[in-house]
Amino acid sequence: MTVVTPHRCLELLAEHELLPAAPEAIYLAGSLVRGWGNPSSDVDVYVIVPEPWNRGDGETGPVSVAPGTVPIHAFIAEGRRWDVEYWTDSQVDELLGLVSWASFEAGRARAESLTTHETAFMQRLAFADVVTGAEWLSRRARQFDDAAVKTMIASRALYELDLLTEDAVGMVQAGDLHSAVLAARYAFGAAVEALLASHAEFNEQAKWRARRMEDVAPAELTFEDYWAIETMRDFDPTAPEKWVEDVLRVCQHIAGEVQL
Amino acid sequence: MTTFDNMPDQDSMPDQDRIPRKHLDSRVRNYRSKTLVAGPSEPRELSESATFIWKLMDGKRSVAELAGALCVEYDIDRASALDDVADLILTLTRAGILTY
């Protein structure tokens, strides 16, 4: 989906003194680009720079790569908020190293250490609307697609699924059915996240889960079955343990299908 | 009876009509064409044919049905398939991964 023309994007960045002299790449991403936008959606812009962007008056987002933050500037234009996030090419290299197969197999790569900014950055490379630097974008998208990020995030989700399943089973045995229902709901969320991550869809924002399920359409779980559990369609308040067991069985099936 | 009830694990050869059921909190991972399953103890790697049976254990198929599917998939005789299914069920039952 074209949010704005490349020329207009560059114009707006220049008007707000947010256009670096020699960017490696500039691209649009986020819900609007994916076709999921609504009237209040922000425009997310990524600017890749050879040297750190130091205008100094913006906000920062936490990242695990040095120096621990990325600058973010915001402005209003065309009736929307624009968030412009600046990454250096060396930060991208460092992030790629963190999610490499070598790091993963050596036990150094842990999805827990990635911030939401980093996860979003990596996911959005695959769904970007290039303004400038198409070669950079396609090269980086390919590099991250070949890295271990999908497996890292799916593994973390399966680990969370294991813990929540153990909790739900124990809670039912203890007669704590309210807690068991909640644990089963969260377990299902973790199972779906693992499934989606294994299909290279690791946005992890729960509000977009239905959209993501529709886009991926995984053979392992139909949208109808997914939606029935997500909305607790078959929950019977007089027999909550039945719902918990049914949901955990579906989770178990999903975990058995996820390929890491 | 649901699987939340404490069912003692059996240690004898499973009857062909019995239906094996995975414990709800058993764990599974598929990593680089290997399948690992675990209960309270250490994970164990399943062979290709064991993985095939594992995937068919949906809490609805009986031992006989699992063996029938194994016969077709691997073109082996029924007695051998029943032995393989029974061995797997006993192994996984002792590991606390399923019950039948």
XYZ file of C-alpha atoms in Angstrom:
360
model
C 0.000 0.000 0.000
C 1.472 3.373 -0.965
C 1.175 5.723 2.005
C 2.946 8.657 0.393
C 5.165 9.054 -2.647
C 8.930 8.828 -2.107
C 9.281 12.424 -3.293
C 6.691 13.672 -0.769
C 8.299 11.687 2.034
C 11.702 13.231 1.326
C 10.068 16.669 1.137
C 8.426 16.241 4.542
C 11.637 14.993 6.153
C 13.524 17.952 4.706
C 10.838 20.405 5.874
C 11.247 19.100 9.416
C 15.048 19.060 9.158
C 15.040 15.309 9.560
C 16.684 14.369 6.271
C 20.341 13.364 6.634
C 22.820 14.309 3.917
C 23.604 10.782 2.703
C 21.200 8.159 4.027
C 21.884 4.528 3.195
C 18.159 3.922 2.932
C 14.807 5.398 3.896
C 11.637 3.345 3.988
C 8.096 3.381 5.315
C 6.727 0.530 7.385
C 4.067 -0.351 9.909
C 0.343 -0.919 9.760
C -0.375 1.544 6.958
C 2.159 -0.090 4.667
C 0.756 -3.543 5.454
C -2.732 -2.354 4.568
C -3.956 -2.612 8.130
C -4.147 1.099 8.799
C -7.001 3.141 10.186
C -7.614 6.896 10.444
C -5.509 7.150 13.593
C -2.572 5.055 12.396
C 0.918 6.561 12.552
C 3.342 6.591 9.657
C 6.519 4.763 10.640
C 9.658 5.865 8.829
C 13.058 4.221 9.110
C 16.176 6.140 8.169
C 19.447 4.255 7.876
C 22.467 6.478 8.318
C 26.209 5.865 8.015
C 26.944 7.860 11.181
C 24.818 8.361 14.327
C 22.019 10.929 13.957
C 22.559 13.475 16.689
C 19.999 16.243 16.331
C 19.472 15.897 20.042
C 15.879 17.089 20.478
C 14.030 13.859 19.844
C 13.090 10.860 21.900
C 14.969 7.589 22.027
C 13.919 3.967 21.777
C 15.752 1.263 23.733
C 17.758 -1.312 21.778
C 20.262 -3.947 22.856
C 22.852 -2.919 20.268
C 25.299 -0.102 21.048
C 24.866 2.561 22.270
C 21.588 1.194 23.675
C 19.151 3.566 21.984
C 17.980 4.768 18.580
C 16.840 8.371 18.045
C 13.157 8.905 17.201
C 11.623 12.138 15.973
C 7.908 12.784 15.544
C 5.897 15.343 13.618
C 2.372 15.757 12.284
C 1.788 15.908 8.532
C -0.915 14.899 6.091
C -3.272 14.437 9.041
C -1.122 11.812 10.743
C 1.654 11.446 13.253
C 4.969 10.488 11.674
C 7.554 8.621 13.728
C 11.021 8.678 12.243
C 13.519 6.181 13.669
C 17.245 6.429 12.898
C 19.483 3.367 12.769
C 23.129 3.314 11.798
C 24.287 0.689 9.377
C 26.692 -0.607 12.039
C 23.788 -1.081 14.484
C 22.059 -3.152 11.825
C 25.235 -5.232 11.443
C 25.409 -5.728 15.198
C 21.749 -6.756 15.349
C 22.322 -9.221 12.512
C 25.174 -10.728 14.534
C 22.925 -11.083 17.576
C 20.370 -13.102 15.637
C 22.814 -15.162 13.583
C 22.650 -18.954 13.545
C 26.139 -19.051 15.030
C 24.968 -17.034 18.035
C 21.790 -19.086 18.373
C 23.544 -22.434 18.249
C 26.210 -21.263 20.683
C 23.427 -20.345 23.099
C 24.331 -16.646 22.966
C 21.272 -15.510 21.035
C 18.246 -15.056 23.258
C 15.027 -13.514 22.037
C 14.486 -12.159 25.558
C 17.359 -9.735 25.028
C 15.758 -8.169 21.949
C 13.663 -5.063 22.491
C 10.350 -4.379 20.781
C 12.112 -1.767 18.632
C 14.514 -4.417 17.397
C 11.845 -7.022 16.752
C 9.759 -4.451 14.880
C 12.802 -3.301 12.910
C 13.555 -6.844 11.734
C 9.929 -7.712 10.955
C 9.340 -4.512 9.055
C 12.202 -5.099 6.641
C 9.972 -7.677 5.006
C 7.021 -5.302 4.666
C 8.592 -1.998 3.696
C 7.783 0.684 1.166
C 11.130 1.965 -0.063
C 11.760 5.687 -0.420
C 15.435 5.448 -1.242
C 18.041 2.699 -0.986
C 16.176 -0.238 -2.534
C 19.365 -2.299 -2.808
C 20.169 -1.800 0.885
C 16.652 -2.764 1.869
C 16.456 -5.930 -0.214
C 19.932 -7.027 0.932
C 19.136 -6.502 4.591
C 15.705 -8.127 4.308
C 17.361 -11.185 2.785
C 20.062 -11.298 5.477
C 17.561 -11.171 8.319
C 15.321 -13.691 6.612
C 18.258 -16.097 6.502
C 19.168 -15.468 10.167
C 17.878 -17.306 13.233
C 15.407 -14.649 14.309
C 12.296 -16.673 13.455
C 13.603 -19.665 15.365
C 14.665 -17.526 18.340
C 11.268 -15.923 18.692
C 9.339 -19.140 18.079
C 11.513 -20.919 20.665
C 10.814 -18.254 23.241
C 7.082 -18.488 22.569
C 7.161 -22.291 22.934
C 9.028 -21.937 26.219
C 6.327 -19.539 27.455
C 3.714 -22.015 26.234
C 5.332 -24.794 28.294
C 5.311 -22.683 31.452
C 1.724 -21.519 31.009
C 0.546 -25.052 30.244
C 2.182 -26.367 33.409
C 0.484 -23.575 35.319
C -2.930 -24.245 33.794
C -2.745 -27.982 34.530
C -1.643 -27.337 38.108
C -4.350 -24.745 38.622
C -7.079 -27.116 37.465
C -5.742 -29.814 39.774
C -5.813 -27.294 42.627
C -9.367 -26.233 41.773
C -8.288 -22.701 40.821
C -10.368 -22.658 37.649
C -10.441 -18.920 37.058
C -6.664 -18.790 37.007
C -6.528 -21.917 34.842
C -8.765 -20.310 32.225
C -6.523 -17.256 32.089
C -3.381 -19.386 31.922
C -4.901 -21.406 29.051
C -5.800 -18.215 27.191
C -2.238 -16.909 27.507
C -0.878 -20.333 26.572
C -2.937 -20.220 23.390
C -1.549 -16.772 22.617
C 1.991 -18.112 23.048
C 1.231 -21.111 20.829
C -0.114 -18.878 18.067
C 2.886 -16.561 18.371
C 5.213 -19.549 18.014
C 3.311 -20.698 14.948
C 3.327 -17.246 13.371
C 7.026 -16.723 14.134
C 7.839 -20.022 12.451
C 6.153 -18.559 9.371
C 8.362 -15.444 9.600
C 5.572 -13.355 11.127
C 7.010 -12.250 14.444
C 5.506 -8.832 15.038
C 4.282 -10.131 18.424
C 1.758 -7.336 18.902
C -1.358 -9.106 20.162
C -3.672 -6.462 18.711
C -2.631 -7.529 15.195
C -2.831 -11.282 15.808
C -6.031 -11.792 13.826
C -4.654 -9.785 10.894
C -1.436 -11.745 11.043
C -3.309 -15.057 11.131
C -5.316 -13.963 8.090
C -2.172 -12.963 6.209
C -0.184 -16.095 7.043
C -3.150 -18.510 6.860
C -1.121 -21.332 8.430
C -2.189 -24.833 7.450
C -1.639 -25.943 11.063
C -4.510 -23.816 12.443
C -7.431 -22.455 10.460
C -8.534 -18.916 11.066
C -11.952 -20.162 12.147
C -10.454 -22.450 14.790
C -8.078 -19.712 15.895
C -10.850 -17.158 16.213
C -13.132 -19.534 18.129
C -10.526 -19.884 20.860
C -9.310 -16.285 20.780
C -12.877 -15.119 21.361
C -13.664 -18.004 23.768
C -16.652 -18.919 21.616
C -17.122 -22.372 23.134
C -16.403 -21.459 26.737
C -18.987 -22.861 29.118
C -18.844 -21.141 32.517
C -20.318 -24.261 34.108
C -17.450 -26.448 32.833
C -14.333 -24.293 32.573
C -11.954 -27.241 32.940
C -13.324 -28.704 29.704
C -12.470 -25.492 27.844
C -9.028 -25.410 29.424
C -8.321 -28.977 28.354
C -9.587 -28.400 24.821
C -7.458 -25.282 24.456
C -4.362 -26.971 25.830
C -4.880 -29.844 23.369
C -4.922 -27.350 20.515
C -1.790 -25.714 21.931
C -0.126 -29.123 22.082
C -1.048 -29.790 18.472
C 0.361 -26.423 17.404
C 3.611 -26.987 19.315
C 3.966 -30.336 17.581
C 3.657 -28.684 14.184
C 5.994 -25.727 14.688
C 9.263 -26.239 12.836
C 12.194 -24.456 14.426
C -12.809 -38.455 33.316
C -10.485 -35.783 31.949
C -6.731 -35.922 31.655
C -6.554 -33.646 34.675
C -7.420 -36.653 36.824
C -4.507 -38.609 38.143
C -4.387 -41.739 36.050
C -1.685 -44.200 37.021
C 0.694 -45.004 34.176
C 0.388 -48.560 33.011
C 3.420 -50.749 32.536
C 1.977 -53.601 30.512
C 1.603 -54.002 26.759
C -1.228 -51.753 25.629
C -4.484 -53.299 24.515
C -5.197 -52.624 20.840
C -8.445 -50.870 21.663
C -6.873 -48.470 24.137
C -6.365 -44.862 23.133
C -3.041 -43.297 24.096
C -3.286 -39.712 25.244
C -0.445 -37.260 25.603
C -0.212 -35.603 28.977
C -1.365 -32.033 28.581
C 1.926 -30.728 29.899
C 4.175 -32.925 27.775
C 6.512 -30.875 25.606
C 7.554 -31.206 21.987
C 10.056 -29.470 19.711
C 10.783 -29.969 16.031
C 14.265 -28.682 15.362
C 16.046 -29.242 12.058
C 14.101 -32.370 11.170
C 14.495 -33.863 14.657
C 11.535 -34.278 16.997
C 12.146 -34.152 20.741
C 9.489 -34.914 23.341
C 9.641 -34.547 27.094
C 7.614 -35.007 30.205
C 8.983 -34.327 33.669
C 12.280 -35.964 32.678
C 14.921 -35.307 30.043
C 13.833 -34.852 26.420
C 14.132 -37.837 24.138
C 14.562 -37.808 20.388
C 12.022 -39.727 18.348
C 12.917 -41.746 15.277
C 11.205 -40.917 12.007
C 8.594 -43.638 12.459
C 8.057 -42.708 16.120
C 7.519 -39.106 15.027
C 4.945 -40.337 12.543
C 3.081 -42.189 15.309
C 3.466 -39.269 17.728
C 1.810 -36.899 15.284
C -1.131 -39.265 14.879
C -1.682 -39.575 18.633
C -4.561 -37.156 18.863
C -6.394 -38.681 21.815
C -8.866 -40.285 19.413
C -6.922 -42.975 17.557
C -6.552 -46.377 19.208
C -3.410 -48.485 19.305
C -4.847 -50.593 16.478
C -5.537 -47.532 14.344
C -2.041 -46.178 14.920
C -0.556 -49.528 13.946
C -2.743 -49.617 10.824
C -1.472 -46.208 9.767
C 2.113 -47.315 10.387
C 1.574 -50.401 8.202
C 0.435 -48.247 5.313
C 3.078 -45.547 5.712
C 6.070 -47.876 6.006
C 4.731 -50.943 4.186
C 5.376 -53.278 7.105
C 3.313 -56.180 8.429
C 0.694 -55.611 11.089
C 2.472 -57.546 13.837
C 5.633 -55.475 13.437
C 3.612 -52.266 13.404
C 1.772 -53.257 16.566
C 5.096 -54.033 18.243
C 6.522 -50.656 17.223
C 3.467 -48.750 18.438
C 3.382 -50.688 21.703
C 7.110 -50.097 22.309
C 6.714 -46.392 21.746
C 3.664 -46.153 23.991
C 5.387 -48.003 26.810
C 8.549 -45.914 26.491
C 6.658 -42.637 26.509
C 4.359 -43.774 29.288
C 7.338 -44.631 31.498
C 8.796 -41.202 30.692
C 5.622 -39.539 31.915
C 4.774 -38.182 28.486
C 1.549 -40.046 27.819
C -0.973 -42.421 29.279
C -3.209 -45.092 27.761
